[in-house]
CSV table of C-alpha atoms and ligand atoms in Angstrom, one decimal:
chain,number,residue,atom,x,y,z
F,1029,UNK,CA,-2.0,6.6,-30.2
F,1030,UNK,CA,0.6,7.2,-27.4
F,1031,UNK,CA,1.9,4.1,-25.5
F,1032,UNK,CA,1.9,4.0,-21.7
F,1033,UNK,CA,4.0,1.3,-20.1
F,1034,UNK,CA,2.6,0.7,-16.6
F,1035,UNK,CA,4.8,-1.3,-14.2
F,1036,UNK,CA,4.2,-2.8,-10.8
F,1037,UNK,CA,5.6,-5.7,-8.8
F,1038,UNK,CA,4.1,-6.1,-5.3
F,1039,UNK,CA,0.6,-6.5,-3.9
F,1040,UNK,CA,0.0,-2.9,-2.8
F,1041,UNK,CA,1.2,-1.5,-6.1
F,1042,UNK,CA,-1.1,-3.8,-8.0
F,1043,UNK,CA,-4.1,-2.9,-5.9
F,1044,UNK,CA,-3.4,0.8,-6.3
F,1045,UNK,CA,-2.5,0.6,-10.0
F,1046,UNK,CA,-5.5,-1.6,-10.9
F,1047,UNK,CA,-8.1,1.3,-11.0
F,1048,UNK,CA,-5.7,3.4,-13.2
F,1049,UNK,CA,-5.1,0.6,-15.7
F,1050,UNK,CA,-8.8,-0.2,-15.9
F,1051,UNK,CA,-9.7,3.4,-16.3
F,1052,UNK,CA,-7.2,4.0,-19.1
F,1053,UNK,CA,-8.3,0.8,-20.8
F,1054,UNK,CA,-12.0,1.9,-20.6
F,1055,UNK,CA,-11.2,5.2,-22.3
F,1056,UNK,CA,-9.2,3.6,-25.1
F,1057,UNK,CA,-7.1,6.7,-25.9
F,1058,UNK,CA,-3.8,5.2,-25.1
F,1059,UNK,CA,-2.1,1.9,-25.9
F,1060,UNK,CA,-1.7,0.6,-22.4
F,1061,UNK,CA,1.0,-2.0,-21.9
F,1062,UNK,CA,1.4,-3.6,-18.4
F,1063,UNK,CA,4.5,-5.1,-17.0
F,1064,UNK,CA,4.7,-7.1,-13.8
F,1065,UNK,CA,8.2,-7.2,-12.4
F,1066,UNK,CA,7.1,-10.2,-10.3
F,1067,UNK,CA,8.9,-8.8,-7.2
F,1068,UNK,CA,6.0,-10.6,-5.4
F,1069,UNK,CA,4.5,-13.8,-6.9
F,1070,UNK,CA,1.5,-15.3,-5.1
F,1071,UNK,CA,0.5,-12.1,-3.4
F,1072,UNK,CA,0.7,-10.2,-6.8
F,1073,UNK,CA,-1.2,-12.9,-8.7
F,1074,UNK,CA,-4.1,-12.7,-6.2
F,1075,UNK,CA,-4.6,-9.1,-7.2
F,1076,UNK,CA,-4.3,-9.7,-10.9
F,1077,UNK,CA,-7.1,-12.3,-10.5
F,1078,UNK,CA,-9.2,-10.1,-8.2
F,1079,UNK,CA,-9.2,-7.1,-10.7
F,1080,UNK,CA,-9.0,-9.2,-13.9
F,1081,UNK,CA,-6.0,-7.1,-14.8
F,1082,UNK,CA,-4.5,-7.5,-18.3
F,1083,UNK,CA,-0.9,-8.6,-18.1
F,1084,UNK,CA,1.4,-8.1,-21.1
F,1085,UNK,CA,4.8,-8.8,-19.6
F,1086,UNK,CA,6.1,-10.5,-16.5
F,1087,UNK,CA,9.8,-10.3,-15.5
F,1088,UNK,CA,9.2,-12.9,-12.8
F,1089,UNK,CA,12.1,-11.7,-10.6
F,1090,UNK,CA,11.1,-13.0,-7.2
F,1091,UNK,CA,13.5,-15.3,-5.3
F,1092,UNK,CA,13.1,-16.8,-1.8
F,1093,UNK,CA,14.3,-14.3,0.8
F,1094,UNK,CA,15.5,-12.0,-1.9
F,1095,UNK,CA,17.9,-9.1,-1.3
F,1096,UNK,CA,17.2,-5.5,-2.3
F,1097,UNK,CA,20.2,-5.7,-4.7
F,1098,UNK,CA,18.7,-8.8,-6.4
F,1099,UNK,CA,15.4,-7.0,-7.0
F,1100,UNK,CA,17.0,-3.8,-8.2
F,1101,UNK,CA,19.4,-5.4,-10.7
F,1102,UNK,CA,17.0,-8.0,-12.0
F,1103,UNK,CA,14.3,-5.4,-12.6
F,1104,UNK,CA,16.8,-2.9,-14.1
F,1105,UNK,CA,18.0,-5.5,-16.6
F,1106,UNK,CA,14.6,-7.0,-17.4
F,1107,UNK,CA,12.9,-3.6,-17.7
F,1108,UNK,CA,15.6,-2.2,-20.0
F,1109,UNK,CA,14.9,-5.0,-22.5
F,1110,UNK,CA,11.2,-4.3,-22.4
F,1111,UNK,CA,11.7,-0.5,-22.9
F,1112,UNK,CA,13.7,-1.3,-26.0
F,1113,UNK,CA,11.0,-3.6,-27.3
F,1114,UNK,CA,7.9,-1.4,-26.5
F,1115,UNK,CA,9.4,2.1,-27.0
F,1116,UNK,CA,6.7,3.7,-24.7
F,1117,UNK,CA,6.0,7.4,-24.7
F,1118,UNK,CA,5.8,7.4,-20.9
F,1119,UNK,CA,6.3,4.9,-18.0
F,1120,UNK,CA,3.8,4.9,-15.1
F,1121,UNK,CA,5.1,3.7,-11.7
F,1122,UNK,CA,3.5,3.5,-8.3
F,1123,UNK,CA,4.6,4.2,-4.7
F,1124,UNK,CA,7.8,3.3,-3.0
F,1125,UNK,CA,8.9,-0.2,-3.6
F,1126,UNK,CA,12.1,-1.3,-5.1
F,1127,UNK,CA,10.2,-2.2,-8.3
F,1128,UNK,CA,9.0,1.5,-8.3
F,1129,UNK,CA,12.5,2.9,-8.1
F,1130,UNK,CA,14.2,0.4,-10.4
F,1131,UNK,CA,11.7,0.7,-13.2
F,1132,UNK,CA,11.8,4.5,-12.9
F,1133,UNK,CA,15.6,4.4,-13.1
F,1134,UNK,CA,15.6,2.1,-16.2
F,1135,UNK,CA,13.2,4.5,-17.9
F,1136,UNK,CA,15.3,7.5,-17.0
F,1137,UNK,CA,18.4,5.8,-18.4
F,1138,UNK,CA,16.6,5.6,-21.7
F,1139,UNK,CA,15.3,9.2,-21.4
F,1140,UNK,CA,11.7,8.1,-21.3
F,1141,UNK,CA,9.5,10.3,-19.1
F,1142,UNK,CA,8.3,8.8,-15.8
F,1143,UNK,CA,4.9,9.6,-14.1
F,1144,UNK,CA,4.7,8.7,-10.5
F,1145,UNK,CA,1.4,7.7,-8.8
F,1146,UNK,CA,1.4,8.3,-5.0
F,1147,UNK,CA,4.3,10.9,-5.1
F,1148,UNK,CA,5.4,13.1,-2.3
F,1149,UNK,CA,4.7,11.0,0.9
F,1150,UNK,CA,7.5,11.6,3.3
F,1151,UNK,CA,8.6,10.7,6.9
F,1152,UNK,CA,11.8,12.7,6.4
F,1153,UNK,CA,13.7,9.8,8.1
F,1154,UNK,CA,15.8,8.0,5.5
F,1155,UNK,CA,15.8,4.6,7.2
F,1156,UNK,CA,12.2,4.6,8.2
F,1157,UNK,CA,10.5,3.1,6.4
F,1158,UNK,CA,13.4,1.3,4.9
F,1159,UNK,CA,14.1,1.3,2.0
F,1160,UNK,CA,10.7,2.9,1.0
F,1161,UNK,CA,11.5,6.5,2.0
F,1162,UNK,CA,14.6,6.5,-0.2
F,1163,UNK,CA,12.8,4.7,-3.1
F,1164,UNK,CA,10.0,7.3,-3.1
F,1165,UNK,CA,12.3,10.3,-2.9
F,1166,UNK,CA,14.5,8.9,-5.7
F,1167,UNK,CA,11.6,8.2,-7.9
F,1168,UNK,CA,10.1,11.6,-7.3
F,1169,UNK,CA,13.4,13.1,-8.5
F,1170,UNK,CA,13.3,11.1,-11.7
F,1171,UNK,CA,9.6,11.8,-12.4
F,1172,UNK,CA,8.2,14.4,-14.8
F,1173,UNK,CA,4.6,14.0,-13.6
F,1174,UNK,CA,3.9,13.7,-9.9
F,1175,UNK,CA,0.5,12.6,-8.8
F,1176,UNK,CA,0.3,13.5,-5.1
F,1177,UNK,CA,-2.5,11.8,-3.3
F,1178,UNK,CA,-3.0,14.6,-0.7
F,1179,UNK,CA,-2.2,18.2,0.0
F,1180,UNK,CA,0.5,17.3,2.4
F,1181,UNK,CA,2.3,15.2,-0.3
F,1182,UNK,CA,2.0,18.2,-2.7
F,1183,UNK,CA,3.4,20.5,-0.1
F,1184,UNK,CA,6.4,18.2,0.5
F,1185,UNK,CA,7.1,18.1,-3.3
F,1186,UNK,CA,6.9,21.9,-3.6
F,1187,UNK,CA,9.2,22.3,-0.6
F,1188,UNK,CA,11.8,20.2,-2.5
F,1189,UNK,CA,11.6,22.4,-5.5
F,1190,UNK,CA,9.3,20.4,-7.8
F,1191,UNK,CA,7.5,22.8,-10.3
F,1192,UNK,CA,3.8,23.2,-9.3
F,1193,UNK,CA,2.8,22.6,-12.9
F,1194,UNK,CA,4.2,19.0,-12.7
F,1195,UNK,CA,2.0,18.1,-9.7
F,1196,UNK,CA,-1.6,17.2,-9.5
F,1197,UNK,CA,-3.4,16.3,-6.2
F,1198,UNK,CA,-5.5,13.2,-7.1
F,1199,UNK,CA,-6.5,11.4,-3.9
F,1200,UNK,CA,-5.2,8.0,-3.4
F,1201,UNK,CA,-6.1,5.3,-5.9
F,1202,UNK,CA,-6.4,2.8,-3.1
F,1203,UNK,CA,-9.7,4.4,-2.2
F,1204,UNK,CA,-10.9,3.8,-5.8
F,1205,UNK,CA,-10.0,0.1,-5.3
F,1206,UNK,CA,-11.6,0.0,-1.9
F,1207,UNK,CA,-14.9,1.6,-2.8
F,1208,UNK,CA,-15.2,-0.6,-5.8
F,1209,UNK,CA,-14.7,-3.7,-3.6
F,1210,UNK,CA,-16.3,-2.9,-0.2
F,1211,UNK,CA,-20.0,-2.8,-1.3
F,1212,UNK,CA,-22.4,-5.7,-1.2
F,1213,UNK,CA,-22.4,-8.6,1.1
F,1214,UNK,CA,-19.3,-10.4,2.4
F,1215,UNK,CA,-17.9,-13.1,0.2
F,1216,UNK,CA,-17.2,-16.6,1.4
F,1217,UNK,CA,-14.2,-16.5,3.8
F,1218,UNK,CA,-11.8,-19.3,4.2
F,1219,UNK,CA,-12.7,-21.7,7.0
F,1220,UNK,CA,-10.1,-20.2,9.5
F,1221,UNK,CA,-11.5,-16.7,9.0
F,1222,UNK,CA,-15.1,-18.0,9.3
F,1223,UNK,CA,-14.2,-19.8,12.5
F,1224,UNK,CA,-12.4,-16.7,14.0
F,1225,UNK,CA,-15.3,-14.4,13.2
F,1226,UNK,CA,-17.8,-16.8,14.7
F,1227,UNK,CA,-16.1,-16.6,18.1
F,1228,UNK,CA,-17.6,-14.3,20.8
F,1229,UNK,CA,-15.7,-11.2,21.8
F,1230,UNK,CA,-13.9,-8.4,20.0
F,1231,UNK,CA,-12.0,-9.1,16.8
F,1232,UNK,CA,-8.6,-7.5,15.9
F,1233,UNK,CA,-7.1,-7.7,12.4
F,1234,UNK,CA,-3.3,-7.8,12.4
F,1235,UNK,CA,-0.8,-7.3,9.5
F,1236,UNK,CA,3.0,-6.7,9.9
F,1237,UNK,CA,5.8,-6.9,7.3
F,1238,UNK,CA,8.1,-3.9,7.3
F,1239,UNK,CA,11.8,-4.5,6.8
F,1240,UNK,CA,12.9,-1.9,9.4
F,1241,UNK,CA,11.0,-3.9,12.0
F,1242,UNK,CA,12.8,-7.2,11.3
F,1243,UNK,CA,14.5,-8.5,14.5
F,1244,UNK,CA,13.8,-6.9,17.9
F,1245,UNK,CA,11.0,-4.5,16.9
F,1246,UNK,CA,9.0,-7.3,15.2
F,1247,UNK,CA,9.6,-9.6,18.3
F,1248,UNK,CA,8.3,-6.8,20.4
F,1249,UNK,CA,5.1,-6.4,18.3
F,1250,UNK,CA,4.6,-10.2,18.6
F,1251,UNK,CA,5.0,-10.0,22.4
F,1252,UNK,CA,2.5,-7.1,22.6
F,1253,UNK,CA,-0.1,-9.3,20.9
F,1254,UNK,CA,0.7,-12.3,23.2
F,1255,UNK,CA,0.3,-10.1,26.3
F,1256,UNK,CA,-2.9,-8.4,25.0
F,1257,UNK,CA,-4.4,-11.9,24.5
F,1258,UNK,CA,-3.6,-12.7,28.1
F,1259,UNK,CA,-5.4,-9.4,29.2
F,1260,UNK,CA,-8.3,-10.0,26.9
F,1261,UNK,CA,-9.1,-13.7,26.8
F,1262,UNK,CA,-12.3,-13.1,24.8
F,1263,UNK,CA,-10.5,-11.3,22.0
F,1264,UNK,CA,-9.5,-12.9,18.7
F,1265,UNK,CA,-6.6,-11.6,16.6
F,1266,UNK,CA,-6.9,-12.6,12.9
F,1267,UNK,CA,-3.5,-12.4,11.3
F,1268,UNK,CA,-3.2,-13.0,7.5
F,1269,UNK,CA,0.5,-13.5,7.6
F,1270,UNK,CA,2.8,-12.0,4.9
F,1271,UNK,CA,4.7,-14.6,2.8
F,1272,UNK,CA,8.1,-13.1,3.7
F,1273,UNK,CA,9.9,-15.9,5.6
F,1274,UNK,CA,11.5,-13.5,8.1
F,1275,UNK,CA,8.0,-12.3,9.1
F,1276,UNK,CA,6.5,-15.8,9.3
F,1277,UNK,CA,9.3,-17.2,11.4
F,1278,UNK,CA,9.1,-14.4,13.9
F,1279,UNK,CA,5.3,-14.4,14.5
F,1280,UNK,CA,4.8,-18.2,14.3
F,1281,UNK,CA,7.6,-18.6,16.8
F,1282,UNK,CA,6.1,-16.3,19.4
F,1283,UNK,CA,2.4,-16.6,18.7
F,1284,UNK,CA,2.1,-20.1,17.2
F,1285,UNK,CA,0.6,-21.6,20.4
F,1286,UNK,CA,-1.5,-18.6,21.5
F,1287,UNK,CA,-5.3,-19.6,21.3
F,1288,UNK,CA,-6.5,-16.0,20.7
F,1289,UNK,CA,-4.4,-15.7,17.5
F,1290,UNK,CA,-5.7,-17.2,14.2
F,1291,UNK,CA,-3.1,-17.2,11.4
F,1292,UNK,CA,-4.3,-17.3,7.8
F,1293,UNK,CA,-2.4,-17.1,4.5
F,1294,UNK,CA,-2.5,-13.7,2.7
F,1295,UNK,CA,-6.1,-13.1,1.7
F,1296,UNK,CA,-7.4,-12.1,-1.7
F,1297,UNK,CA,-8.4,-8.4,-1.8
F,1298,UNK,CA,-12.2,-8.9,-1.6
F,1299,UNK,CA,-12.3,-11.1,1.4
F,1300,UNK,CA,-9.6,-8.9,3.0
F,1301,UNK,CA,-11.7,-5.8,2.6
F,1302,UNK,CA,-14.7,-7.5,4.1
F,1303,UNK,CA,-12.6,-8.8,6.9
F,1304,UNK,CA,-11.5,-5.2,7.6
F,1305,UNK,CA,-15.2,-4.2,7.7
F,1306,UNK,CA,-16.0,-7.1,10.1
F,1307,UNK,CA,-13.4,-6.5,12.8
F,1308,UNK,CA,-13.4,-3.9,15.6
F,1309,UNK,CA,-9.8,-2.8,15.4
F,1310,UNK,CA,-6.9,-3.0,13.0
F,1311,UNK,CA,-3.3,-3.1,14.2
F,1312,UNK,CA,-0.8,-2.8,11.3
F,1313,UNK,CA,2.4,-1.4,9.9
F,1314,UNK,CA,0.9,-1.4,6.4
F,1315,UNK,CA,0.8,1.8,4.3
F,1316,UNK,CA,-2.3,0.8,2.3
F,1317,UNK,CA,-4.3,-0.4,5.4
F,1318,UNK,CA,-3.6,2.9,7.1
F,1319,UNK,CA,-5.4,4.6,4.2
F,1320,UNK,CA,-8.2,2.1,4.0
F,1321,UNK,CA,-9.1,2.0,7.7
F,1322,UNK,CA,-10.4,5.6,8.0
F,1323,UNK,CA,-12.7,5.2,5.0
F,1324,UNK,CA,-14.2,2.1,6.7
F,1325,UNK,CA,-14.4,3.9,10.1
F,1326,UNK,CA,-12.1,1.4,11.8
F,1327,UNK,CA,-9.6,2.5,14.4
F,1328,UNK,CA,-6.0,1.8,13.2
F,1329,UNK,CA,-3.0,1.4,15.5
F,1330,UNK,CA,0.1,2.0,13.4
F,1331,UNK,CA,2.9,-0.1,14.8
F,1332,UNK,CA,5.8,2.0,13.4
F,1333,UNK,CA,7.9,4.9,14.7
F,1334,UNK,CA,7.1,7.2,11.9
F,1335,UNK,CA,4.4,7.5,9.2
F,1336,UNK,CA,4.3,9.2,5.8
F,1337,UNK,CA,0.5,9.1,6.1
F,1338,UNK,CA,-0.2,11.8,8.8
F,1339,UNK,CA,-3.8,12.5,7.6
F,1340,UNK,CA,-5.4,9.5,9.3
F,1341,UNK,CA,-3.8,10.6,12.6
F,1342,UNK,CA,-5.0,14.2,12.1
F,1343,UNK,CA,-8.4,12.9,11.4
F,1344,UNK,CA,-8.3,10.9,14.7
F,1345,UNK,CA,-8.9,7.4,13.2
F,1346,UNK,CA,-5.3,6.3,13.4
F,1347,UNK,CA,-2.7,6.4,16.2
F,1348,UNK,CA,1.0,5.9,15.9
F,1349,UNK,CA,2.0,3.5,18.7
F,1350,UNK,CA,5.6,2.6,17.7
F,1351,UNK,CA,7.0,-0.9,18.2
F,1352,UNK,CA,7.4,-1.0,22.0
F,1353,UNK,CA,5.6,-4.0,23.4
F,1354,UNK,CA,4.0,-2.4,26.4
F,1355,UNK,CA,2.8,0.7,24.6
F,1356,UNK,CA,1.1,-1.4,21.9
F,1357,UNK,CA,-0.5,-3.8,24.5
F,1358,UNK,CA,-1.9,-0.8,26.5
F,1359,UNK,CA,-3.3,0.8,23.4
F,1360,UNK,CA,-5.1,-2.4,22.3
F,1361,UNK,CA,-6.5,-3.0,25.8
F,1362,UNK,CA,-7.7,0.6,26.1
F,1363,UNK,CA,-9.5,0.6,22.8
F,1364,UNK,CA,-11.2,-2.7,23.4
F,1365,UNK,CA,-12.3,-1.9,27.0
F,1366,UNK,CA,-13.0,1.9,26.9
F,1367,UNK,CA,-16.1,2.7,24.9
F,1368,UNK,CA,-15.4,6.4,24.8
F,1369,UNK,CA,-11.9,6.1,23.5
F,1370,UNK,CA,-13.1,3.6,21.0
F,1371,UNK,CA,-15.9,5.8,19.7
F,1372,UNK,CA,-13.5,8.8,19.4
F,1373,UNK,CA,-11.5,6.8,16.8
F,1374,UNK,CA,-14.2,4.9,15.0
F,1375,UNK,CA,-15.4,7.6,12.7
F,1376,UNK,CA,-15.6,7.1,8.9
F,1377,UNK,CA,-13.7,9.9,7.2
F,1378,UNK,CA,-12.0,10.1,3.8
F,1379,UNK,CA,-8.7,12.0,4.2
F,1380,UNK,CA,-7.0,10.0,1.5
F,1381,UNK,CA,-9.4,10.0,-1.4
F,1382,UNK,CA,-12.9,10.1,-2.8
F,1383,UNK,CA,-12.8,7.2,-5.2
F,1384,UNK,CA,-12.1,9.3,-8.3
F,1385,UNK,CA,-8.2,9.4,-8.2
F,1386,UNK,CA,-7.8,7.3,-11.3
F,1387,UNK,CA,-10.2,9.4,-13.3
F,1388,UNK,CA,-8.1,12.5,-12.4
F,1389,UNK,CA,-5.0,10.7,-13.4
F,1390,UNK,CA,-6.5,9.7,-16.8
F,1391,UNK,CA,-7.8,13.3,-17.4
F,1392,UNK,CA,-4.3,14.6,-16.6
F,1393,UNK,CA,-2.6,12.2,-19.0
F,1394,UNK,CA,-5.1,13.1,-21.7
F,1395,UNK,CA,-4.4,16.8,-21.2
F,1396,UNK,CA,-0.6,16.2,-21.1
F,1397,UNK,CA,-0.7,14.4,-24.4
F,1398,UNK,CA,-3.0,17.0,-26.0
F,1399,UNK,CA,-6.1,14.6,-26.1
F,1400,UNK,CA,-8.2,16.9,-23.9
F,1401,UNK,CA,-8.7,20.6,-23.7
F,1402,UNK,CA,-9.7,21.0,-20.0
F,1403,UNK,CA,-7.0,20.4,-17.4
F,1404,UNK,CA,-7.7,17.8,-14.7
F,1405,UNK,CA,-9.3,18.9,-11.5
F,1406,UNK,CA,-7.6,18.3,-8.2
F,1407,UNK,CA,-8.9,16.3,-5.3
F,1408,UNK,CA,-10.2,18.4,-2.3
F,1409,UNK,CA,-10.7,16.5,0.9
F,1410,UNK,CA,-13.8,17.1,3.1
F,1411,UNK,CA,-11.7,18.2,6.1
F,1412,UNK,CA,-10.5,21.8,5.5
F,1413,UNK,CA,-7.3,21.3,7.7
F,1414,UNK,CA,-6.2,18.6,5.3
F,1415,UNK,CA,-6.3,20.7,2.2
J,1728,UD1,C1,7.7,-5.5,-0.4
J,1728,UD1,C2,8.2,-4.0,-0.5
J,1728,UD1,C3,7.5,-3.1,0.5
J,1728,UD1,C4,6.0,-3.3,0.5
J,1728,UD1,C5,5.7,-4.8,0.6
J,1728,UD1,C6,4.2,-5.0,0.4
J,1728,UD1,C7,10.5,-3.5,-1.2
J,1728,UD1,C8,11.9,-3.5,-0.8
J,1728,UD1,N1,9.6,-3.9,-0.3
J,1728,UD1,O1,8.2,-5.9,0.9
J,1728,UD1,O2,7.8,-1.8,0.3
J,1728,UD1,O3,5.4,-2.6,1.5
J,1728,UD1,O4,6.3,-5.5,-0.4
J,1728,UD1,O5,3.8,-6.3,0.8
J,1728,UD1,O6,10.2,-3.1,-2.3
J,1728,UD1,N2,7.3,-13.7,-0.9
J,1728,UD1,C9,6.7,-14.8,-1.4
J,1728,UD1,N3,5.6,-14.6,-2.2
J,1728,UD1,C10,5.1,-13.4,-2.5
J,1728,UD1,C11,5.7,-12.2,-1.9
J,1728,UD1,C12,6.8,-12.4,-1.1
J,1728,UD1,O7,7.1,-15.9,-1.2
J,1728,UD1,O8,4.1,-13.3,-3.2
J,1728,UD1,C13,8.5,-13.8,0.0
J,1728,UD1,C14,9.8,-14.2,-0.8
J,1728,UD1,O9,10.6,-15.1,-0.1
J,1728,UD1,C15,10.5,-12.8,-1.0
J,1728,UD1,C16,10.1,-12.2,0.4
J,1728,UD1,O10,8.8,-12.6,0.7
J,1728,UD1,O11,11.8,-13.0,-1.2
J,1728,UD1,C17,10.3,-10.7,0.4
J,1728,UD1,O12,9.6,-10.1,-0.6
J,1728,UD1,P1,10.1,-8.5,-1.0
J,1728,UD1,O13,9.2,-8.0,-2.1
J,1728,UD1,O14,11.5,-8.5,-1.1
J,1728,UD1,O15,9.8,-7.7,0.4
J,1728,UD1,P2,8.4,-7.5,1.1
J,1728,UD1,O16,8.8,-7.6,2.6
J,1728,UD1,O17,7.4,-8.3,0.6
J,1729,UDP,N1,-4.2,-6.8,1.7
J,1729,UDP,C1,-4.8,-7.9,1.1
J,1729,UDP,N2,-4.7,-9.1,1.7
J,1729,UDP,C2,-4.0,-9.3,2.9
J,1729,UDP,C3,-3.4,-8.2,3.5
J,1729,UDP,C4,-3.5,-7.0,2.8
J,1729,UDP,O1,-5.4,-7.8,0.0
J,1729,UDP,O2,-4.0,-10.5,3.4
J,1729,UDP,C5,-4.3,-5.5,1.0
J,1729,UDP,C6,-4.7,-4.3,1.9
J,1729,UDP,O3,-6.1,-4.1,1.8
J,1729,UDP,C7,-4.0,-3.1,1.2
J,1729,UDP,C8,-2.7,-3.8,0.7
J,1729,UDP,O4,-2.9,-5.2,0.6
J,1729,UDP,O5,-4.7,-2.6,0.1
J,1729,UDP,C9,-1.5,-3.5,1.6
J,1729,UDP,O6,-0.5,-4.2,1.2
J,1729,UDP,P1,0.8,-4.4,2.2
J,1729,UDP,O7,0.4,-4.2,3.6
J,1729,UDP,O8,1.4,-5.7,1.8
J,1729,UDP,O9,1.8,-3.3,1.7
J,1729,UDP,P2,2.0,-1.7,2.0
J,1729,UDP,O10,0.7,-1.0,1.8
J,1729,UDP,O11,2.5,-1.6,3.5
J,1729,UDP,O12,3.1,-1.3,1.1
């Protein structure tokens, strides 16, 4: 039985790898070994619990306010020892984090094939997002199998010279995770979220964490929210704040005393998904939330200068608003006061996936290892212009 070593280290990687790990376990055709790098701790553990994910190894590398060099070197060293111990036939990595790149590099050094889930997303701007654009490009160069979530990601890989037979368009596994979680009634929220949702007036969900926004851009985002609260005294901004100390200091400093803003700790996945369903608007710099918003029919304002996820924007559910304070404030106020503008963005559409991405990945792996005759079928989005 071939051995697959699946690595992940942060919250979004775990959410997006969970459906793949669970599908492979269910089929039972591979020995599946999971390794947490522990680049995140509490936020990663929340996902492990939510999906009851089996964990075989934990490198536990996280340090307070860690540097990129610390993550890279600690993961490289820890993962090398694990590769020696487990001798996998293939290493599966996800996305664009430093865990992704460092585990792929460690596998490459030992000449073990790498398969990359969520390959090919590009902004074509090396420092935006930083360091993710570089992490994803470097990982794609090292990978032998590239699972592109969308047609645009496939096209970017083809333009870079990747052989078409090494690419499969799968849809994004985050939609598998989302659809498995979003059904049914809302779970018990924590008391702060409950209190926020019980207030009258529109609700806005906020998340921000990107490294390229540290400093002036992040302060500008915080001021935009403060000014929008002044314009819309009835609105409530619910902000499950990332555990990164840089992020917490910035937002608590500027928004700590603003009555319209309710901070919470990072929420477990299930309550977070139901919170997305409950709000009117999402403002974020998150990659994963840009993908989830359209499926839930929630308008998403993307507070970044670039995005590697253009499909939500083409579909009309997401809008790129940058980090300028005034632009963000105006966009929030317009959406919450102009019914026509709001309706034009609040349409449920699935440009990123149909909930079957992990099945396609498992089919593809079985075909690759000679365990299945038929090749895996590609994801085809409903919108023709996104194919
Ligand atoms: C990381 C990824 C980013 C991803 C994001 C998802 C890199 C370089 N960055 O950014 O691509 O979008 O995760 O959230 O790979 N911390 C905790 N507990 C946690 C998590 C973080 O205390 O569970 C604190 C620690 O002080 C840590 C700091 O946050 O040092 C930064 O974590 P890190 O993983 O380096 O960066 P993120 O900003 O979380
Ligand atoms: N998320 C969560 N709890 C939170 C905030 C986000 O479960 O409090 C989920 C969200 O639904 C999405 C993922 O975490 O699936 C996004 O993670 P993050 O924004 O940290 O990283 P990114 O996607 O930007 O890499």
